[in-house]
Short mmCIF file of C-alpha atoms in Angstrom, two decimals:
data_model
loop_
_atom_site.label_atom_id
_atom_site.label_comp_id
_atom_site.label_asym_id
_atom_site.label_seq_id
_atom_site.Cartn_x
_atom_site.Cartn_y
_atom_site.Cartn_z
CA UNK A 1 0.09 0.12 -0.14
CA UNK A 2 3.00 2.20 0.82
CA UNK A 3 4.36 1.63 -2.63
CA UNK A 4 1.07 2.59 -4.28
CA UNK A 5 0.56 5.57 -2.26
CA UNK A 6 4.18 6.82 -3.19
CA UNK A 7 3.78 6.10 -6.81
CA UNK A 8 0.35 7.99 -6.79
CA UNK A 9 1.80 10.90 -4.77
CA UNK A 10 4.89 11.05 -7.26
CA UNK A 11 2.24 11.37 -10.18
CA UNK A 12 -0.12 13.89 -8.22
CA UNK A 13 2.94 15.99 -7.52
CA UNK A 14 3.77 16.30 -11.17
CA UNK A 15 0.38 17.10 -12.06
CA UNK A 16 -0.29 19.71 -9.35
CA UNK A 17 3.40 20.92 -9.80
CA UNK A 18 4.53 24.27 -11.14
CA UNK A 19 4.87 23.34 -14.73
CA UNK A 20 1.55 21.63 -15.16
CA UNK A 21 -2.12 22.43 -13.50
CA UNK A 22 -1.01 25.30 -10.99
CA UNK A 23 -0.06 27.61 -14.14
CA UNK A 24 -2.99 25.99 -15.99
CA UNK A 25 -5.52 26.56 -13.56
CA UNK A 26 -4.63 29.78 -12.44
CA UNK A 27 -3.69 31.02 -16.05
CA UNK A 28 -6.92 30.09 -17.39
CA UNK A 29 -8.90 31.90 -14.73
CA UNK A 30 -6.73 35.01 -15.10
CA UNK A 31 -7.24 34.66 -18.88
CA UNK A 32 -10.96 34.39 -18.59
CA UNK A 33 -11.26 37.02 -16.14
CA UNK A 34 -9.91 39.53 -18.39
CA UNK A 35 -11.68 38.24 -21.65
CA UNK A 36 -15.06 38.58 -19.80
CA UNK A 37 -14.25 41.98 -18.46
CA UNK A 38 -13.76 41.05 -14.70
CA UNK A 39 -17.32 39.58 -15.03
CA UNK A 40 -17.33 37.96 -11.55
CA UNK A 41 -16.66 41.25 -9.90
CA UNK A 42 -18.90 43.23 -12.02
CA UNK A 43 -21.76 41.26 -11.84
CA UNK A 44 -21.67 39.17 -8.56
CA UNK A 45 -24.41 41.09 -6.97
CA UNK A 46 -26.85 40.82 -9.87
CA UNK A 47 -26.01 36.97 -9.88
CA UNK A 48 -26.67 36.59 -6.18
CA UNK A 49 -30.03 38.58 -6.50
CA UNK A 50 -30.90 35.95 -9.55
CA UNK A 51 -29.72 32.88 -7.52
CA UNK A 52 -31.68 33.52 -4.30
CA UNK A 53 -34.49 36.50 -4.70
CA UNK A 54 -35.35 36.71 -8.32
CA UNK A 55 -36.70 33.02 -8.35
CA UNK A 56 -36.33 30.56 -11.22
CA UNK A 57 -37.45 30.50 -14.76
CA UNK A 58 -40.88 29.20 -15.67
CA UNK A 59 -41.90 25.88 -15.46
CA UNK A 60 -42.26 25.94 -19.20
CA UNK A 61 -38.68 26.40 -19.91
CA UNK A 62 -36.49 23.58 -21.22
CA UNK A 63 -34.85 21.77 -18.21
CA UNK A 64 -34.97 19.16 -15.71
CA UNK A 65 -34.51 21.21 -12.42
CA UNK A 66 -34.85 24.93 -11.35
CA UNK A 67 -31.91 27.33 -11.48
CA UNK A 68 -32.03 27.38 -7.71
CA UNK A 69 -31.70 23.39 -7.50
CA UNK A 70 -28.87 23.51 -10.11
CA UNK A 71 -27.03 25.72 -8.01
CA UNK A 72 -27.80 23.56 -4.64
CA UNK A 73 -26.60 20.48 -6.50
CA UNK A 74 -23.41 22.28 -7.59
CA UNK A 75 -23.08 23.45 -4.07
CA UNK A 76 -23.97 20.28 -2.59
CA UNK A 77 -20.84 18.68 -4.79
CA UNK A 78 -18.43 21.48 -3.40
CA UNK A 79 -19.58 22.25 0.08
CA UNK A 80 -18.24 18.97 1.31
CA UNK A 81 -15.31 17.37 3.26
CA UNK A 82 -12.85 19.66 1.23
CA UNK A 83 -14.44 22.86 3.43
CA UNK A 84 -13.42 21.24 6.56
CA UNK A 85 -10.65 18.29 6.11
CA UNK A 86 -9.24 19.56 3.05
CA UNK A 87 -8.74 23.27 4.00
CA UNK A 88 -7.34 22.13 7.49
CA UNK A 89 -4.86 19.59 5.43
CA UNK A 90 -3.78 22.37 3.46
CA UNK A 91 -2.82 24.58 6.52
CA UNK A 92 -1.49 21.92 8.52
CA UNK A 93 1.05 20.83 5.28
CA UNK A 94 1.35 24.32 3.70
CA UNK A 95 0.87 26.69 6.54
CA UNK A 96 -1.57 29.78 6.74
CA UNK A 97 -0.32 31.13 3.65
CA UNK A 98 -2.34 28.21 1.81
CA UNK A 99 -5.45 30.08 2.71
CA UNK A 100 -4.68 33.20 0.59
CA UNK A 101 -3.84 30.91 -2.38
CA UNK A 102 -7.21 29.21 -1.94
CA UNK A 103 -8.70 32.65 -2.37
CA UNK A 104 -6.94 33.37 -5.74
CA UNK A 105 -7.93 30.18 -6.94
CA UNK A 106 -11.61 31.02 -5.84
CA UNK A 107 -11.72 34.53 -7.30
CA UNK A 108 -10.21 33.39 -10.56
CA UNK A 109 -12.14 30.30 -10.51
CA UNK A 110 -15.36 32.29 -10.41
CA UNK A 111 -14.54 33.20 -14.24
CA UNK A 112 -13.97 29.52 -14.72
CA UNK A 113 -16.85 28.25 -13.28
CA UNK A 114 -19.02 30.82 -15.05
CA UNK A 115 -17.45 30.00 -18.43
CA UNK A 116 -18.07 26.11 -18.11
CA UNK A 117 -21.52 26.39 -16.68
CA UNK A 118 -22.36 28.88 -19.85
CA UNK A 119 -21.02 26.04 -22.05
CA UNK A 120 -22.87 23.30 -20.02
CA UNK A 121 -26.17 25.17 -21.02
CA UNK A 122 -25.00 26.31 -24.50
CA UNK A 123 -24.36 22.82 -25.86
CA UNK A 124 -26.74 20.66 -24.01
CA UNK A 125 -28.66 18.18 -25.80
CA UNK A 126 -31.99 16.05 -24.95
CA UNK A 127 -31.68 12.37 -24.22
CA UNK A 128 -34.22 9.82 -25.22
CA UNK A 129 -36.22 10.09 -21.92
CA UNK A 130 -36.38 13.89 -22.30
CA UNK A 131 -33.97 15.00 -20.02
CA UNK A 132 -30.97 17.44 -20.30
CA UNK A 133 -27.66 16.25 -21.00
CA UNK A 134 -24.37 18.55 -21.10
CA UNK A 135 -21.14 19.51 -19.55
CA UNK A 136 -17.59 19.11 -20.75
CA UNK A 137 -18.78 15.80 -22.40
CA UNK A 138 -21.05 17.56 -24.72
CA UNK A 139 -19.59 21.21 -25.07
CA UNK A 140 -15.58 19.94 -25.75
CA UNK A 141 -17.04 17.30 -28.42
CA UNK A 142 -19.65 19.74 -29.99
CA UNK A 143 -17.75 23.08 -29.52
CA UNK A 144 -14.45 21.90 -30.48
CA UNK A 145 -14.68 20.40 -34.15
CA UNK A 146 -12.52 17.39 -35.18
CA UNK A 147 -10.29 15.03 -33.21
CA UNK A 148 -9.12 17.59 -30.58
CA UNK A 149 -12.76 18.02 -29.25
CA UNK A 150 -13.12 14.37 -29.46
CA UNK A 151 -10.06 13.31 -27.51
CA UNK A 152 -10.68 16.17 -24.90
CA UNK A 153 -14.22 15.04 -24.37
CA UNK A 154 -13.02 11.41 -23.99
CA UNK A 155 -10.41 12.30 -21.42
CA UNK A 156 -12.66 14.37 -19.40
CA UNK A 157 -15.38 11.72 -19.52
CA UNK A 158 -13.09 9.05 -18.63
CA UNK A 159 -11.28 10.82 -15.72
CA UNK A 160 -14.63 12.12 -14.42
CA UNK A 161 -15.99 8.54 -13.84
CA UNK A 162 -12.65 7.93 -11.94
CA UNK A 163 -13.10 10.88 -9.72
CA UNK A 164 -16.66 10.34 -8.92
CA UNK A 165 -15.37 7.46 -6.80
CA UNK A 166 -12.49 9.60 -5.36
CA UNK A 167 -13.54 13.04 -4.43
CA UNK A 168 -17.41 12.26 -4.72
CA UNK A 169 -17.10 8.65 -2.71
CA UNK A 170 -14.47 7.31 -0.95
CA UNK A 171 -13.25 10.54 0.57
CA UNK A 172 -16.76 11.68 1.67
CA UNK A 173 -17.56 8.30 3.17
CA UNK A 174 -14.16 8.09 4.92
CA UNK A 175 -14.64 11.36 6.62
CA UNK A 176 -18.32 10.73 7.75
CA UNK A 177 -17.61 7.29 9.40
CA UNK A 178 -14.24 8.69 11.02
CA UNK A 179 -16.27 11.78 12.37
CA UNK A 180 -19.26 9.98 13.71
CA UNK A 181 -16.96 7.41 15.36
CA UNK A 182 -14.88 9.96 17.03
CA UNK A 183 -17.63 12.33 18.22
CA UNK A 184 -20.35 9.52 19.11
CA UNK A 185 -18.66 6.23 18.94
CA UNK A 186 -20.71 5.02 16.04
CA UNK A 187 -19.36 2.09 14.40
CA UNK A 188 -18.29 2.50 10.82
CA UNK A 189 -20.21 -0.30 9.70
CA UNK A 190 -22.99 1.09 10.82
CA UNK A 191 -22.30 4.40 9.21
CA UNK A 192 -21.60 2.69 5.87
CA UNK A 193 -24.92 0.76 6.18
CA UNK A 194 -26.96 4.19 6.82
CA UNK A 195 -25.09 5.75 3.94
CA UNK A 196 -25.91 3.04 1.67
CA UNK A 197 -29.47 3.03 2.21
CA UNK A 198 -29.98 6.79 2.19
CA UNK A 199 -27.67 7.38 -0.97
CA UNK A 200 -29.34 4.24 -2.80
CA UNK A 201 -32.82 5.89 -1.92
CA UNK A 202 -32.24 9.02 -3.18
CA UNK A 203 -30.40 7.88 -6.38
CA UNK A 204 -33.32 5.98 -7.54
CA UNK A 205 -35.28 9.20 -8.24
CA UNK A 206 -32.46 10.73 -10.46
CA UNK A 207 -31.67 14.43 -10.94
CA UNK A 208 -35.20 15.51 -9.68
CA UNK A 209 -34.86 13.73 -6.62
CA UNK A 210 -31.33 14.85 -5.96
CA UNK A 211 -32.39 18.48 -6.68
CA UNK A 212 -35.07 18.39 -4.21
CA UNK A 213 -33.23 16.84 -1.40
CA UNK A 214 -30.04 18.96 -2.00
CA UNK A 215 -32.40 22.62 -2.38
CA UNK A 216 -34.17 21.22 1.00
CA UNK A 217 -31.03 20.84 3.27
CA UNK A 218 -27.87 22.45 1.45
CA UNK A 219 -28.61 25.85 2.61
CA UNK A 220 -29.39 24.88 6.34
CA UNK A 221 -26.22 23.09 6.60
CA UNK A 222 -23.87 25.83 5.15
CA UNK A 223 -25.82 28.55 7.61
CA UNK A 224 -25.43 26.31 10.79
CA UNK A 225 -21.66 25.79 9.86
CA UNK A 226 -21.19 29.28 9.16
CA UNK A 227 -22.78 30.75 12.26
CA UNK A 228 -20.91 28.31 14.28
CA UNK A 229 -17.78 29.72 12.57
CA UNK A 230 -18.69 33.20 13.16
CA UNK A 231 -19.06 32.64 16.93
CA UNK A 232 -15.65 31.14 16.99
CA UNK A 233 -14.03 33.91 15.04
CA UNK A 234 -16.15 36.55 17.56
CA UNK A 235 -14.76 34.91 20.43
CA UNK A 236 -11.06 35.38 19.03
CA UNK A 237 -11.76 38.79 17.28
CA UNK A 238 -8.78 40.19 18.78
CA UNK A 239 -6.25 37.58 17.12
CA UNK A 240 -7.96 38.22 13.69
CA UNK A 241 -5.74 40.91 12.31
CA UNK A 242 -2.67 38.97 13.21
CA UNK A 243 -4.11 36.03 11.55
CA UNK A 244 -4.84 37.79 8.32
CA UNK A 245 -1.41 39.29 8.45
CA UNK A 246 0.17 35.81 8.88
CA UNK A 247 -1.93 34.49 5.94
CA UNK A 248 -0.68 37.43 3.51
CA UNK A 249 3.05 36.87 4.85
CA UNK A 250 3.21 33.26 4.65
CA UNK A 251 1.88 32.95 1.13
CA UNK A 252 4.86 34.67 -0.33
CA UNK A 253 7.59 33.49 2.17
CA UNK A 254 6.55 29.84 3.13
CA UNK A 255 6.02 29.28 7.08
CA UNK A 256 9.05 28.56 9.26
CA UNK A 257 8.77 25.72 11.73
CA UNK A 258 6.53 26.85 15.10
CA UNK A 259 5.13 24.65 17.77
CA UNK A 260 4.02 21.25 16.34
CA UNK A 261 4.54 22.66 12.88
CA UNK A 262 7.29 21.50 10.43
CA UNK A 263 7.74 24.41 8.12
CA UNK A 264 6.87 24.94 4.40
CA UNK A 265 8.39 26.56 1.42
CA UNK A 266 6.34 28.64 -0.85
CA UNK A 267 5.91 26.28 -3.64
CA UNK A 268 4.48 23.89 -0.81
CA UNK A 269 2.18 26.76 0.13
CA UNK A 270 0.99 27.48 -3.26
CA UNK A 271 0.62 23.83 -4.29
CA UNK A 272 -1.40 22.98 -0.85
CA UNK A 273 -3.71 26.10 -1.59
CA UNK A 274 -4.39 25.59 -5.38
CA UNK A 275 -5.10 21.60 -4.95
CA UNK A 276 -7.19 22.27 -1.82
CA UNK A 277 -9.08 25.17 -3.71
CA UNK A 278 -9.84 23.44 -6.73
CA UNK A 279 -10.77 20.05 -4.34
CA UNK A 280 -13.08 22.68 -2.64
CA UNK A 281 -14.82 24.71 -5.27
CA UNK A 282 -14.13 22.44 -8.15
CA UNK A 283 -13.65 25.71 -10.43
CA UNK A 284 -12.24 24.55 -13.88
CA UNK A 285 -13.16 20.88 -13.19
CA UNK A 286 -16.19 21.04 -15.55
CA UNK A 287 -18.28 19.17 -13.00
CA UNK A 288 -20.64 21.77 -11.98
CA UNK A 289 -21.40 22.30 -15.60
CA UNK A 290 -23.24 19.01 -15.61
CA UNK A 291 -25.80 20.29 -13.06
CA UNK A 292 -25.94 23.56 -14.85
CA UNK A 293 -26.88 21.90 -18.01
CA UNK A 294 -30.18 20.27 -16.10
CA UNK A 295 -31.54 23.85 -15.02
CA UNK A 296 -34.76 25.42 -16.62
CA UNK A 297 -33.27 28.82 -17.89
CA UNK A 298 -33.92 30.69 -21.17
CA UNK A 299 -30.34 31.83 -21.59
CA UNK A 300 -26.83 30.31 -20.63
CA UNK A 301 -25.62 33.69 -19.17
CA UNK A 302 -28.44 33.48 -16.54
CA UNK A 303 -27.18 30.10 -15.24
CA UNK A 304 -23.59 30.78 -15.82
CA UNK A 305 -24.17 33.80 -13.39
CA UNK A 306 -26.08 31.71 -10.95
CA UNK A 307 -23.56 28.93 -11.04
CA UNK A 308 -20.73 31.36 -10.48
CA UNK A 309 -22.24 32.22 -6.99
CA UNK A 310 -21.45 28.56 -5.86
CA UNK A 311 -17.48 29.30 -5.97
CA UNK A 312 -18.27 32.72 -3.91
CA UNK A 313 -20.26 30.91 -1.36
CA UNK A 314 -18.23 27.85 -1.23
CA UNK A 315 -14.46 29.42 -1.17
CA UNK A 316 -15.09 33.19 -0.04
CA UNK A 317 -17.42 32.20 2.63
CA UNK A 318 -17.18 28.60 3.88
CA UNK A 319 -13.54 27.96 3.32
CA UNK A 320 -12.73 31.43 4.74
CA UNK A 321 -14.69 30.60 7.93
CA UNK A 322 -12.78 27.16 8.18
CA UNK A 323 -9.31 28.43 7.57
CA UNK A 324 -9.62 31.70 9.76
CA UNK A 325 -11.16 29.55 12.95
CA UNK A 326 -8.15 27.47 12.60
CA UNK A 327 -5.46 30.22 12.08
CA UNK A 328 -6.93 32.45 14.72
CA UNK A 329 -7.20 29.81 17.49
CA UNK A 330 -3.43 28.66 16.89
CA UNK A 331 -4.57 25.13 16.48
CA UNK A 332 -2.81 24.68 13.03
CA UNK A 333 0.94 24.46 14.84
CA UNK A 334 -0.01 22.24 17.45
CA UNK A 335 1.31 19.01 15.87
CA UNK A 336 -2.54 17.64 15.45
CA UNK A 337 -2.06 15.05 12.39
CA UNK A 338 -5.97 14.65 12.14
CA UNK A 339 -7.38 17.50 9.95
CA UNK A 340 -11.00 16.98 10.69
CA UNK A 341 -10.09 17.11 14.42
CA UNK A 342 -7.89 20.21 13.87
CA UNK A 343 -11.30 22.09 12.82
CA UNK A 344 -13.26 20.76 15.77
CA UNK A 345 -10.67 21.92 18.24
CA UNK A 346 -10.86 25.26 16.75
CA UNK A 347 -14.59 25.21 16.97
CA UNK A 348 -14.29 23.92 20.38
CA UNK A 349 -12.28 26.88 21.96
CA UNK A 350 -15.28 29.06 21.68
CA UNK A 351 -18.54 26.70 21.79
CA UNK A 352 -19.45 25.50 25.22
CA UNK A 353 -19.07 21.89 26.13
CA UNK A 354 -18.83 19.42 23.20
CA UNK A 355 -20.73 21.53 20.92
CA UNK A 356 -17.61 22.40 18.83
CA UNK A 357 -16.95 18.83 17.95
CA UNK A 358 -20.64 18.09 17.43
CA UNK A 359 -21.17 20.96 14.75
CA UNK A 360 -18.03 20.01 13.02
CA UNK A 361 -19.00 16.24 12.95
CA UNK A 362 -22.48 16.87 11.92
CA UNK A 363 -21.43 19.17 9.22
CA UNK A 364 -19.16 16.75 7.81
CA UNK A 365 -21.94 14.27 7.80
CA UNK A 366 -24.30 16.51 6.01
CA UNK A 367 -21.73 18.05 3.47
CA UNK A 368 -20.28 14.54 2.77
CA UNK A 369 -24.02 13.10 2.34
CA UNK A 370 -24.92 16.04 -0.17
CA UNK A 371 -21.50 15.56 -2.08
CA UNK A 372 -22.02 12.24 -2.71
CA UNK A 373 -25.48 12.76 -4.17
CA UNK A 374 -24.28 15.15 -6.46
CA UNK A 375 -21.09 13.34 -7.70
CA UNK A 376 -23.14 10.30 -8.17
CA UNK A 377 -25.19 12.28 -10.73
CA UNK A 378 -22.02 13.65 -12.43
CA UNK A 379 -20.48 10.10 -12.64
CA UNK A 380 -23.62 8.80 -14.00
CA UNK A 381 -23.92 11.19 -16.78
CA UNK A 382 -20.27 10.80 -17.71
CA UNK A 383 -20.79 6.89 -18.12
CA UNK A 384 -23.76 7.43 -20.09
CA UNK A 385 -21.81 9.65 -22.22
CA UNK A 386 -19.12 7.03 -22.83
CA UNK A 387 -20.92 3.68 -22.68
CA UNK A 388 -24.50 4.46 -23.20
CA UNK A 389 -27.82 4.31 -21.04
CA UNK A 390 -27.77 0.39 -20.03
CA UNK A 391 -24.68 0.98 -17.84
CA UNK A 392 -26.75 3.73 -15.82
CA UNK A 393 -28.21 1.33 -13.16
CA UNK A 394 -25.08 -0.60 -12.98
CA UNK A 395 -23.04 2.64 -12.13
CA UNK A 396 -25.62 3.63 -9.66
CA UNK A 397 -25.10 0.21 -7.75
CA UNK A 398 -21.59 0.23 -7.93
CA UNK A 399 -21.33 3.77 -6.86
CA UNK A 400 -23.68 3.07 -3.73
CA UNK A 401 -21.72 0.14 -2.77
CA UNK A 402 -18.32 1.84 -2.93
CA UNK A 403 -19.82 4.45 -0.21
CA UNK A 404 -20.13 1.46 2.24
CA UNK A 405 -16.61 0.60 1.31
CA UNK A 406 -15.16 3.92 1.93
CA UNK A 407 -17.00 4.36 5.24
CA UNK A 408 -15.68 0.87 6.59
CA UNK A 409 -12.25 0.75 5.08
CA UNK A 410 -8.82 2.49 6.13
CA UNK A 411 -7.58 3.94 2.82
CA UNK A 412 -4.60 5.57 2.99
CA UNK A 413 -4.31 6.60 -0.48
CA UNK A 414 -7.74 8.02 -0.81
CA UNK A 415 -6.80 11.73 -0.53
CA UNK A 416 -3.66 11.27 -3.14
CA UNK A 417 -6.02 9.42 -5.39
CA UNK A 418 -8.66 12.03 -5.17
CA UNK A 419 -6.35 14.96 -5.90
CA UNK A 420 -4.61 13.10 -8.86
CA UNK A 421 -7.82 12.50 -10.40
CA UNK A 422 -9.23 15.92 -9.80
CA UNK A 423 -6.08 17.18 -11.84
CA UNK A 424 -6.41 14.78 -14.57
CA UNK A 425 -9.77 15.56 -14.95
CA UNK A 426 -9.43 19.40 -15.19
CA UNK A 427 -6.62 19.47 -17.61
CA UNK A 428 -8.90 18.47 -20.76
CA UNK A 429 -11.58 20.80 -19.28
CA UNK A 430 -9.34 23.93 -19.01
CA UNK A 431 -7.62 23.66 -22.46
CA UNK A 432 -11.36 23.34 -23.77
CA UNK A 433 -12.41 26.45 -21.83
CA UNK A 434 -9.38 28.27 -23.55
CA UNK A 435 -10.36 27.23 -26.84
CA UNK A 436 -14.19 28.42 -26.40
CA UNK A 437 -13.35 31.49 -24.45
CA UNK A 438 -14.07 33.63 -27.57
CA UNK A 439 -17.59 32.33 -28.19
CA UNK A 440 -18.31 32.90 -24.54
CA UNK A 441 -17.05 36.26 -24.14
CA UNK A 442 -18.97 37.63 -27.24
CA UNK A 443 -22.38 36.29 -26.64
CA UNK A 444 -22.06 37.13 -22.91
CA UNK A 445 -21.52 40.89 -23.90
CA UNK A 446 -24.25 40.58 -26.44
CA UNK A 447 -26.76 39.31 -23.84
CA UNK A 448 -25.44 41.45 -21.20
CA UNK A 449 -25.98 44.61 -23.35
CA UNK A 450 -29.55 43.61 -24.16
CA UNK A 451 -30.55 42.68 -20.28
CA UNK A 452 -27.82 44.07 -17.99
CA UNK A 453 -30.05 43.58 -14.86
CA UNK A 454 -31.15 39.93 -15.71
CA UNK A 455 -34.83 41.10 -15.72
CA UNK A 456 -35.93 40.69 -19.07
CA UNK A 457 -39.01 38.41 -19.74
CA UNK A 458 -38.68 34.86 -21.11
CA UNK A 459 -40.51 35.98 -24.15
CA UNK A 460 -38.02 38.75 -24.49
CA UNK A 461 -35.04 36.68 -23.93
CA UNK A 462 -36.30 34.04 -26.55
CA UNK A 463 -36.96 37.20 -29.20
CA UNK A 464 -33.31 38.34 -28.53
CA UNK A 465 -31.98 35.01 -29.06
CA UNK A 466 -33.89 34.53 -32.53
CA UNK A 467 -32.61 38.32 -33.64
CA UNK A 468 -29.08 37.62 -32.75
CA UNK A 469 -29.11 34.51 -34.68
CA UNK A 470 -27.73 32.34 -31.51
CA UNK A 471 -27.46 28.79 -32.25
CA UNK A 472 -29.30 27.58 -29.20
CA UNK A 473 -32.87 26.36 -28.86
#
């Protein structure tokens, strides 16, 4: 097992190193930010209003789920173990400076998330059951003509299937079982059985069932965790200025050894920040585009902006809460090896009794459960794209069984495997985003000139599409 872990670690280090994914991920985000005219900063307020206040498009609009359900499904996939365990792992290895690189990844990643979600809706198709199919599997193949698009689509789809068992399954089940056993003494076998039954029951209903479940409890679980984190920060408010200074300083200098911390170089700080940033918000991976493609919307710009808010919520709010709690309380350099325990210790410094550990443990459970549901959908769509509909049910059954395996087995290579799968999945998608960026920028500018406040009626939007000659149903 150690040999396998070392081999995977070497490959993952190369993929996430300074010559492959770090420059590609950040470079793509920066390029899209510039080409879209800093869209994520100019339109964030309007996008949040569209997502949470203005409501969804009409029931007569093409799509399987509402804008809001598509957003919460994407949030379900991203607001997961990475927001608690992943952030703590980044800080425990790379130091507080990793948090800044997570923020940078999120800020430029908002442009990547918008672009991939736009394309997911723009190139979606309807399957034999009348459901929407979209995502990198479609827009890489249909948007980029010739063998290049075909190869990129195949690589993404293949790695997405693998990633669904890593980021979306094994790591989540592992974290749930470990958290419940640590906090409540629950046997991992019992946890695995509960997850097996719960996940299997929801997956039987497909994306509509997943959308209903995630829209019901994803906002609740985020609010509970964020409120708990705000209490921790309020109790340690005097340490907040020094913590922020430490984050910005260490991001460019590395971290010297202090307390139980072993020290890190600037490359390690950046690598951990970027890797855990994408693990958390998935911007550039292409996964959220699969959920966006199922949304009822009259124009890709509208859903792209709604989907973009997911990265803001995930990284700039939830991840920031976790990271700042860990740094302000000082638990990051106390030699704690268990990342989930590190976050629980930070919460325990302010919340009375056992509430700190309880809030973190329950958050891990709900975050992980929702992530598993969303990634089951992503993986299933990828399997269908590659092998056809007859493999849909077998995939669901295998995926559900693997949840049980992840909860009941000590898997030392899980995080390394997840990081590697994430990187390999992101590469073909990022290349595709660069190649299709001109189309996205042109059509985005055109639509925002027509409807800058995102308030045009569905009929007006349809007429605009016809007048502009846009090749979209």
